[in-house]
CSV table of C-alpha atoms in Angstrom, one decimal:
chain,number,residue,atom,x,y,z
A,1209,MET,CA,-94.3,-55.9,5.8
A,1210,PRO,CA,-94.8,-55.6,2.0
A,1211,TRP,CA,-97.4,-53.5,1.0
A,1212,HIS,CA,-99.4,-56.1,-1.0
A,1213,ARG,CA,-99.2,-58.4,1.9
A,1214,ARG,CA,-100.8,-55.5,4.3
A,1215,ALA,CA,-103.5,-54.6,2.4
A,1216,PHE,CA,-104.2,-58.4,0.6
A,1217,PRO,CA,-103.1,-60.6,3.1
A,1218,THR,CA,-102.3,-64.9,1.8
A,1219,PRO,CA,-105.0,-66.8,3.9
A,1220,ARG,CA,-103.4,-69.8,4.7
A,1221,GLY,CA,-106.7,-72.4,5.3
A,1222,ASP,CA,-109.9,-72.5,7.4
A,1223,GLY,CA,-108.6,-74.5,10.1
A,1224,LYS,CA,-110.6,-78.0,9.0
A,1225,ARG,CA,-107.8,-81.0,8.6
A,1226,ASP,CA,-108.5,-83.9,6.7
A,1227,PRO,CA,-108.2,-87.7,8.7
A,1228,GLN,CA,-104.0,-87.5,7.5
A,1229,GLY,CA,-103.5,-84.3,9.5
A,1230,GLY,CA,-103.6,-81.7,6.3
A,1231,LEU,CA,-106.6,-78.8,5.0
A,1232,ALA,CA,-109.3,-80.5,3.8
A,1233,ARG,CA,-110.3,-77.0,1.4
A,1234,PRO,CA,-109.0,-74.4,-0.2
A,1235,PRO,CA,-109.8,-70.8,1.9
A,1236,ALA,CA,-112.6,-68.7,0.8
A,1237,ALA,CA,-111.4,-65.5,-0.8
A,1238,LEU,CA,-111.1,-62.3,2.3
A,1239,PRO,CA,-112.9,-59.2,1.5
A,1240,GLY,CA,-110.5,-56.8,-0.5
A,1241,THR,CA,-109.0,-59.4,-2.7
A,1242,CYS,CA,-108.3,-61.5,-5.6
A,1243,ASP,CA,-110.3,-64.7,-6.2
A,1244,ALA,CA,-109.7,-65.9,-9.7
A,1245,SER,CA,-113.2,-68.4,-9.1
A,1246,SER,CA,-115.3,-65.6,-8.6
A,1247,ILE,CA,-114.3,-62.2,-11.1
A,1248,THR,CA,-117.0,-59.3,-10.9
A,1249,ALA,CA,-118.0,-57.9,-14.3
A,1250,ARG,CA,-115.7,-54.8,-13.9
A,1251,ARG,CA,-112.6,-56.6,-13.1
A,1252,ALA,CA,-109.7,-58.5,-15.9
A,1253,PRO,CA,-109.8,-62.0,-15.2
A,1254,CYS,CA,-107.4,-62.1,-12.5
A,1255,ARG,CA,-103.7,-63.3,-13.1
A,1256,THR,CA,-100.0,-63.6,-10.5
A,1257,THR,CA,-96.7,-63.4,-10.8
A,1258,ALA,CA,-94.3,-65.8,-10.2
A,1259,GLN,CA,-94.5,-65.3,-6.9
A,1260,GLY,CA,-97.8,-66.2,-6.4
A,1261,ARG,CA,-99.0,-62.5,-6.1
A,1262,PRO,CA,-102.7,-61.4,-7.1
A,1263,THR,CA,-102.2,-58.7,-10.6
A,1264,TYR,CA,-104.9,-56.5,-10.3
A,1265,ARG,CA,-105.1,-55.2,-14.1
A,1266,GLY,CA,-108.6,-55.1,-14.5
A,1267,ILE,CA,-108.2,-51.8,-11.9
A,1268,VAL,CA,-105.2,-49.8,-13.3
A,1269,GLN,CA,-107.0,-50.5,-17.2
A,1270,VAL,CA,-110.9,-48.4,-15.1
A,1271,SER,CA,-108.0,-45.5,-14.0
A,1272,THR,CA,-106.4,-44.9,-17.0
A,1273,THR,CA,-109.8,-44.7,-18.6
A,1274,SER,CA,-111.1,-42.6,-16.2
A,1275,VAL,CA,-108.0,-40.3,-16.5
A,1276,ARG,CA,-108.4,-40.1,-20.8
A,1277,SER,CA,-111.8,-39.0,-20.0
A,1278,VAL,CA,-110.4,-36.2,-17.6
A,1279,ILE,CA,-108.1,-35.3,-19.7
A,1280,HIS,CA,-110.6,-34.8,-22.6
A,1281,ALA,CA,-112.9,-32.6,-20.6
A,1282,VAL,CA,-110.4,-30.1,-19.8
A,1283,THR,CA,-109.1,-30.4,-23.3
A,1284,ARG,CA,-112.5,-29.4,-24.3
A,1285,TRP,CA,-113.0,-26.9,-21.3
A,1286,THR,CA,-109.8,-24.7,-22.4
A,1287,LEU,CA,-110.9,-24.8,-26.3
A,1288,CYS,CA,-114.3,-23.4,-25.3
A,1289,ALA,CA,-113.3,-20.8,-22.8
A,1290,CYS,CA,-110.6,-19.9,-25.9
A,1291,LEU,CA,-113.3,-19.8,-28.1
A,1292,LEU,CA,-115.0,-17.4,-26.2
A,1293,LEU,CA,-111.4,-15.1,-25.8
A,1294,LEU,CA,-111.1,-15.2,-29.6
A,1295,ALA,CA,-114.3,-15.4,-31.0
A,1296,GLN,CA,-115.5,-12.7,-28.4
A,1297,CYS,CA,-116.3,-9.4,-30.9
A,1298,ARG,CA,-118.3,-11.4,-33.2
A,1299,MET,CA,-120.7,-13.1,-30.4
A,1300,MET,CA,-121.8,-9.6,-29.1
A,1301,TYR,CA,-121.9,-7.3,-32.1
A,1302,PHE,CA,-124.2,-8.1,-34.9
A,1303,PRO,CA,-124.2,-5.5,-37.6
A,1304,ASP,CA,-126.6,-6.0,-40.8
A,1305,ALA,CA,-124.0,-4.0,-43.5
A,1306,GLN,CA,-126.9,-3.0,-45.4
A,1307,VAL,CA,-127.2,0.9,-45.4
A,1308,PRO,CA,-131.4,1.8,-44.2
A,1309,VAL,CA,-133.6,4.7,-45.6
A,1310,PRO,CA,-135.8,6.7,-43.3
A,1311,GLU,CA,-138.7,6.7,-45.9
A,1312,ARG,CA,-138.3,2.8,-47.0
A,1313,ALA,CA,-138.1,2.1,-42.4
A,1314,GLY,CA,-140.9,4.7,-42.1
A,1315,VAL,CA,-139.5,8.2,-40.4
A,1316,PRO,CA,-139.3,10.4,-44.0
A,1317,GLU,CA,-139.3,13.8,-41.4
A,1318,MET,CA,-136.3,12.3,-39.9
A,1319,ALA,CA,-133.0,12.9,-42.5
A,1320,ALA,CA,-129.2,11.0,-43.2
A,1321,VAL,CA,-126.9,13.2,-41.7
A,1322,GLU,CA,-123.4,12.7,-40.8
A,1323,LEU,CA,-121.0,12.0,-37.4
A,1324,THR,CA,-117.2,13.0,-37.4
A,1325,THR,CA,-115.7,10.6,-34.3
A,1326,VAL,CA,-112.2,12.2,-32.9
A,1327,ASP,CA,-110.6,9.2,-34.7
A,1328,GLY,CA,-111.8,10.1,-38.3
A,1329,LEU,CA,-114.8,7.8,-39.1
A,1330,ASP,CA,-117.8,9.4,-40.3
A,1331,LEU,CA,-120.5,8.0,-39.3
A,1332,LEU,CA,-124.9,7.4,-40.4
A,1333,ALA,CA,-127.0,9.1,-38.6
A,1334,TRP,CA,-130.5,9.9,-39.0
A,1335,TYR,CA,-131.7,13.2,-37.6
A,1336,ARG,CA,-135.4,14.9,-37.0
A,1337,ALA,CA,-134.2,18.8,-35.2
A,1338,PRO,CA,-136.6,19.4,-32.3
A,1339,PRO,CA,-139.5,22.0,-33.3
A,1340,GLN,CA,-138.8,25.4,-30.8
A,1341,SER,CA,-137.2,24.1,-27.7
A,1342,ALA,CA,-138.1,20.6,-27.8
A,1343,PRO,CA,-136.6,18.0,-25.8
A,1344,THR,CA,-133.8,15.8,-28.4
A,1345,VAL,CA,-133.6,12.4,-27.8
A,1346,VAL,CA,-129.9,10.9,-28.5
A,1347,PHE,CA,-131.0,7.2,-28.8
A,1348,PHE,CA,-127.6,4.5,-29.0
A,1349,HIS,CA,-129.5,1.3,-30.4
A,1350,GLY,CA,-128.3,-1.7,-29.3
A,1351,ASN,CA,-126.0,-5.0,-30.4
A,1352,ALA,CA,-127.6,-6.4,-33.5
A,1353,GLY,CA,-129.4,-5.2,-36.8
A,1354,HIS,CA,-129.3,-1.4,-37.4
A,1355,ILE,CA,-130.8,1.5,-37.4
A,1356,GLY,CA,-133.6,1.2,-39.5
A,1357,HIS,CA,-135.3,-1.7,-37.5
A,1358,ARG,CA,-135.6,1.1,-34.7
A,1359,ALA,CA,-137.7,3.4,-36.3
A,1360,ARG,CA,-140.6,1.8,-34.8
A,1361,LYS,CA,-139.5,2.9,-30.9
A,1362,VAL,CA,-138.5,6.3,-32.5
A,1363,ARG,CA,-142.0,6.6,-34.5
A,1364,PRO,CA,-143.6,7.1,-30.7
A,1365,LEU,CA,-140.6,10.0,-29.8
A,1366,LEU,CA,-141.7,11.8,-33.0
A,1367,ASP,CA,-144.7,12.0,-32.8
A,1368,ALA,CA,-144.5,13.2,-29.6
A,1369,GLY,CA,-143.1,16.1,-30.9
A,1370,PHE,CA,-139.2,15.7,-29.7
A,1371,GLY,CA,-136.1,16.0,-31.5
A,1372,VAL,CA,-134.6,12.8,-32.3
A,1373,LEU,CA,-131.0,11.8,-33.3
A,1374,LEU,CA,-130.7,8.3,-34.1
A,1375,VAL,CA,-126.9,7.1,-34.1
A,1376,SER,CA,-125.4,4.2,-36.2
A,1377,TRP,CA,-122.5,2.3,-34.7
A,1378,ARG,CA,-119.4,2.0,-36.4
A,1379,GLY,CA,-119.5,-1.1,-38.8
A,1380,TYR,CA,-123.0,-0.7,-38.3
A,1381,GLY,CA,-125.7,0.2,-41.7
A,1382,GLY,CA,-122.6,0.8,-43.8
A,1383,ASN,CA,-120.4,2.9,-41.9
A,1384,PRO,CA,-116.3,1.7,-41.7
A,1385,GLY,CA,-114.8,0.8,-39.1
A,1386,SER,CA,-115.4,-2.5,-36.3
A,1387,PRO,CA,-116.8,-1.9,-32.6
A,1388,THR,CA,-115.7,-2.1,-30.0
A,1389,GLU,CA,-116.1,-0.7,-26.3
A,1390,GLN,CA,-113.9,2.2,-26.9
A,1391,GLY,CA,-115.4,2.8,-30.2
A,1392,LEU,CA,-118.3,3.1,-29.5
A,1393,TYR,CA,-117.6,5.7,-26.9
A,1394,HIS,CA,-116.5,7.5,-29.8
A,1395,ASP,CA,-119.0,7.3,-31.4
A,1396,ALA,CA,-121.3,8.4,-28.6
A,1397,ARG,CA,-119.5,11.3,-28.5
A,1398,ALA,CA,-119.5,13.0,-31.8
A,1399,ALA,CA,-123.5,12.1,-31.8
A,1400,LEU,CA,-123.3,15.4,-28.4
A,1401,SER,CA,-120.6,17.2,-30.7
A,1402,PHE,CA,-123.3,17.6,-33.7
A,1403,LEU,CA,-126.7,18.7,-31.4
A,1404,ALA,CA,-124.0,21.0,-29.8
A,1405,ASP,CA,-122.8,22.3,-33.3
A,1406,ALA,CA,-126.4,21.8,-34.3
A,1407,GLY,CA,-127.4,24.4,-31.1
A,1408,VAL,CA,-129.2,22.0,-29.2
A,1409,PRO,CA,-128.7,22.8,-25.5
A,1410,SER,CA,-127.3,19.9,-23.3
A,1411,SER,CA,-130.5,20.7,-21.1
A,1412,ARG,CA,-132.6,20.1,-23.5
A,1413,VAL,CA,-130.6,16.3,-24.9
A,1414,VAL,CA,-132.2,12.9,-23.4
A,1415,LEU,CA,-129.6,9.9,-23.4
A,1416,TYR,CA,-130.9,6.4,-24.6
A,1417,GLY,CA,-129.8,3.5,-24.5
A,1418,GLU,CA,-131.5,-0.1,-25.4
A,1419,SER,CA,-130.0,-2.7,-24.2
A,1420,LEU,CA,-126.0,-2.8,-25.6
A,1421,GLY,CA,-126.3,1.2,-26.4
A,1422,THR,CA,-126.7,1.7,-22.2
A,1423,GLY,CA,-123.1,1.1,-22.0
A,1424,PRO,CA,-122.5,3.9,-23.7
A,1425,ALA,CA,-125.7,6.1,-22.2
A,1426,VAL,CA,-123.9,5.4,-19.2
A,1427,GLN,CA,-120.8,6.7,-19.9
A,1428,LEU,CA,-122.0,10.1,-21.4
A,1429,ALA,CA,-123.9,10.6,-19.1
A,1430,THR,CA,-121.3,10.7,-16.7
A,1431,GLU,CA,-118.3,12.6,-18.7
A,1432,ARG,CA,-121.2,16.0,-19.9
A,1433,PRO,CA,-124.1,17.0,-18.3
A,1434,VAL,CA,-127.6,16.0,-19.4
A,1435,ALA,CA,-131.4,16.9,-18.9
A,1436,ALA,CA,-132.2,12.9,-18.2
A,1437,VAL,CA,-131.5,9.2,-19.0
A,1438,VAL,CA,-133.3,6.2,-20.2
A,1439,LEU,CA,-131.9,2.9,-20.1
A,1440,GLU,CA,-133.8,0.5,-21.8
A,1441,ALA,CA,-132.9,-3.4,-20.8
A,1442,PRO,CA,-130.0,-2.1,-18.7
A,1443,PHE,CA,-127.3,-4.2,-17.7
A,1444,THR,CA,-124.9,-4.3,-15.1
A,1445,SER,CA,-121.6,-5.1,-17.3
A,1446,VAL,CA,-120.9,-6.8,-20.3
A,1447,ALA,CA,-119.4,-9.4,-18.3
A,1448,GLU,CA,-121.7,-10.3,-16.4
A,1449,VAL,CA,-124.2,-11.0,-19.0
A,1450,ALA,CA,-121.5,-13.2,-20.6
A,1451,GLN,CA,-121.0,-15.1,-17.1
A,1452,ARG,CA,-124.8,-16.2,-16.7
A,1453,HIS,CA,-125.0,-17.6,-19.8
A,1454,TYR,CA,-121.1,-19.1,-20.2
A,1455,TRP,CA,-121.8,-20.2,-16.5
A,1456,PHE,CA,-118.9,-23.4,-17.0
A,1457,LEU,CA,-116.5,-21.2,-18.1
A,1458,PRO,CA,-114.2,-17.9,-16.5
A,1459,ALA,CA,-116.5,-15.3,-18.9
A,1460,ARG,CA,-115.9,-12.3,-16.9
A,1461,HIS,CA,-112.2,-12.7,-17.0
A,1462,LEU,CA,-112.4,-13.3,-20.4
A,1463,VAL,CA,-114.5,-11.0,-21.5
A,1464,ILE,CA,-112.6,-7.6,-23.2
A,1465,ASP,CA,-115.7,-5.3,-23.9
A,1466,ARG,CA,-116.8,-5.0,-20.6
A,1467,PHE,CA,-118.9,-2.1,-20.6
A,1468,ASP,CA,-119.1,-1.3,-16.7
A,1469,SER,CA,-122.5,0.5,-15.7
A,1470,LEU,CA,-122.5,-0.6,-12.2
A,1471,SER,CA,-118.9,0.9,-11.6
A,1472,LYS,CA,-120.8,3.7,-13.3
A,1473,ILE,CA,-124.2,4.0,-12.2
A,1474,THR,CA,-123.6,6.2,-9.3
A,1475,ARG,CA,-122.0,9.7,-11.7
A,1476,ILE,CA,-124.5,10.3,-13.0
A,1477,GLY,CA,-126.7,13.1,-11.8
A,1478,ALA,CA,-129.1,13.3,-14.2
A,1479,PRO,CA,-133.2,12.1,-13.5
A,1480,LEU,CA,-132.8,8.6,-14.4
A,1481,LEU,CA,-135.7,5.8,-15.9
A,1482,ILE,CA,-134.8,2.1,-16.1
A,1483,VAL,CA,-137.4,-0.1,-18.6
A,1484,HIS,CA,-137.1,-3.8,-18.3
A,1485,GLY,CA,-139.1,-7.0,-18.7
A,1486,GLU,CA,-139.2,-9.1,-16.2
A,1487,LYS,CA,-139.1,-12.0,-19.0
A,1488,ASP,CA,-136.0,-11.1,-20.2
A,1489,ARG,CA,-133.7,-14.3,-20.6
A,1490,VAL,CA,-130.7,-11.9,-22.3
A,1491,VAL,CA,-129.8,-9.5,-19.4
A,1492,SER,CA,-131.8,-10.4,-16.3
A,1493,VAL,CA,-133.7,-8.0,-14.8
A,1494,GLU,CA,-131.5,-8.6,-11.7
A,1495,MET,CA,-129.7,-6.4,-13.9
A,1496,GLY,CA,-132.2,-3.8,-14.2
A,1497,ARG,CA,-132.9,-4.4,-9.8
A,1498,ALA,CA,-129.1,-3.4,-9.2
A,1499,LEU,CA,-128.5,-0.6,-11.6
A,1500,LEU,CA,-131.7,1.3,-9.8
A,1501,ALA,CA,-130.4,0.7,-6.3
A,1502,ALA,CA,-127.0,2.0,-7.0
A,1503,ALA,CA,-128.5,4.8,-9.0
A,1504,ARG,CA,-128.6,8.8,-7.6
A,1505,GLU,CA,-131.8,10.1,-6.4
A,1506,PRO,CA,-133.8,11.3,-9.1
A,1507,LYS,CA,-134.4,7.7,-10.5
A,1508,GLU,CA,-137.8,5.9,-11.3
A,1509,ALA,CA,-138.3,2.6,-12.9
A,1510,VAL,CA,-140.5,0.9,-14.5
A,1511,PHE,CA,-140.4,-3.4,-14.3
A,1512,VAL,CA,-142.4,-5.0,-17.3
A,1513,PRO,CA,-144.2,-8.4,-16.2
A,1514,ASP,CA,-144.8,-10.0,-18.8
A,1515,ALA,CA,-141.9,-8.1,-21.6
A,1516,GLY,CA,-139.1,-10.2,-22.7
A,1517,HIS,CA,-135.7,-8.6,-23.9
A,1518,ASN,CA,-137.3,-7.1,-27.4
A,1519,ASP,CA,-140.8,-6.4,-27.2
A,1520,LEU,CA,-140.6,-4.0,-24.2
A,1521,TYR,CA,-142.4,-1.3,-26.7
A,1522,ASP,CA,-145.8,-3.9,-27.1
A,1523,HIS,CA,-146.4,-3.4,-23.4
A,1524,GLY,CA,-146.8,0.4,-23.5
A,1525,VAL,CA,-143.0,1.7,-23.2
A,1526,ALA,CA,-143.4,4.3,-25.1
A,1527,ASP,CA,-145.9,6.1,-23.2
A,1528,ALA,CA,-143.8,5.9,-20.3
A,1529,VAL,CA,-140.6,7.1,-21.6
A,1530,ILE,CA,-142.4,10.4,-23.1
A,1531,ALA,CA,-144.1,10.9,-19.7
A,1532,PHE,CA,-140.7,10.5,-17.6
A,1533,VAL,CA,-138.9,13.0,-20.8
A,1534,GLU,CA,-141.9,15.4,-20.9
A,1535,ARG,CA,-142.3,15.7,-16.7
A,1536,THR,CA,-138.4,15.9,-16.4
A,1537,VAL,CA,-137.3,17.8,-19.2
A,1538,GLY,CA,-140.3,19.6,-19.7
A,1539,PRO,CA,-143.3,19.2,-22.3
A,1540,VAL,CA,-143.6,20.6,-25.9
A,1541,HIS,CA,-144.8,23.5,-26.7
A,1542,GLU,CA,-146.7,23.7,-30.3
């Protein structure tokens, strides 16, 4: 039987005849058939072929519109994925090219020094040598601005009597080059080489990572012995951060500079402190908790209930950091 007869049986009448023996009136339309006298708003006017078969142009039009909508949605999704893939460096790194000056930033006791990387870049850094055998904190900053914007964070460390090396990444603060994951690892290694050349023993070196800087801090702590590690607002990996922000894309598979700290943190043997704001909307506090759970002992954490991503130092975190360093590395001797 032809498909249209199976799906839309042709009615023959309602069985009532007129006195002459014919059908008294046309039959009512059966459910699912085309009734030219009762057209819905969604369908175009019903027509018939030369053989009297109904056509359903409205259904075809609706289907075509749906297909076009799907195509447009897929196209937009593909464009977003391509944008994330091709422009991710601009979406991850936000350097300020201005060359900062210690005196203007409020840390006049720090001096501008030069770090030389294995790939031949000379990078700006600020350094205050440790008094006697005091700990030295190597500060790896986050993805935006320059080292001058971190002066207020290292100010309490300087006041506590610590030595501080404030590292500026390639492409930041007038430095040559462009930031990449491997490039930042080179920059961090150059910082530790600088301290070794300055006679600072690794047993007195504390690695401090801020946000993006936690990636290099974790990497370096797996490569070289250090006295302690502090991670401020750390992520499990940049790929997972991207996936949370771009949930509608396969972001974790598109990220190139991954900084996969979760897979590395188990190899850190130094004492570890994690500080994280519970209202952090950039890097979820759950990532800080995941790193803490995976890390080896000794480890501790400070989770600040009212802090976000950039205001931890407004909630007394500096005191917690100083106490941790003095407890694990040793107090400053006058």
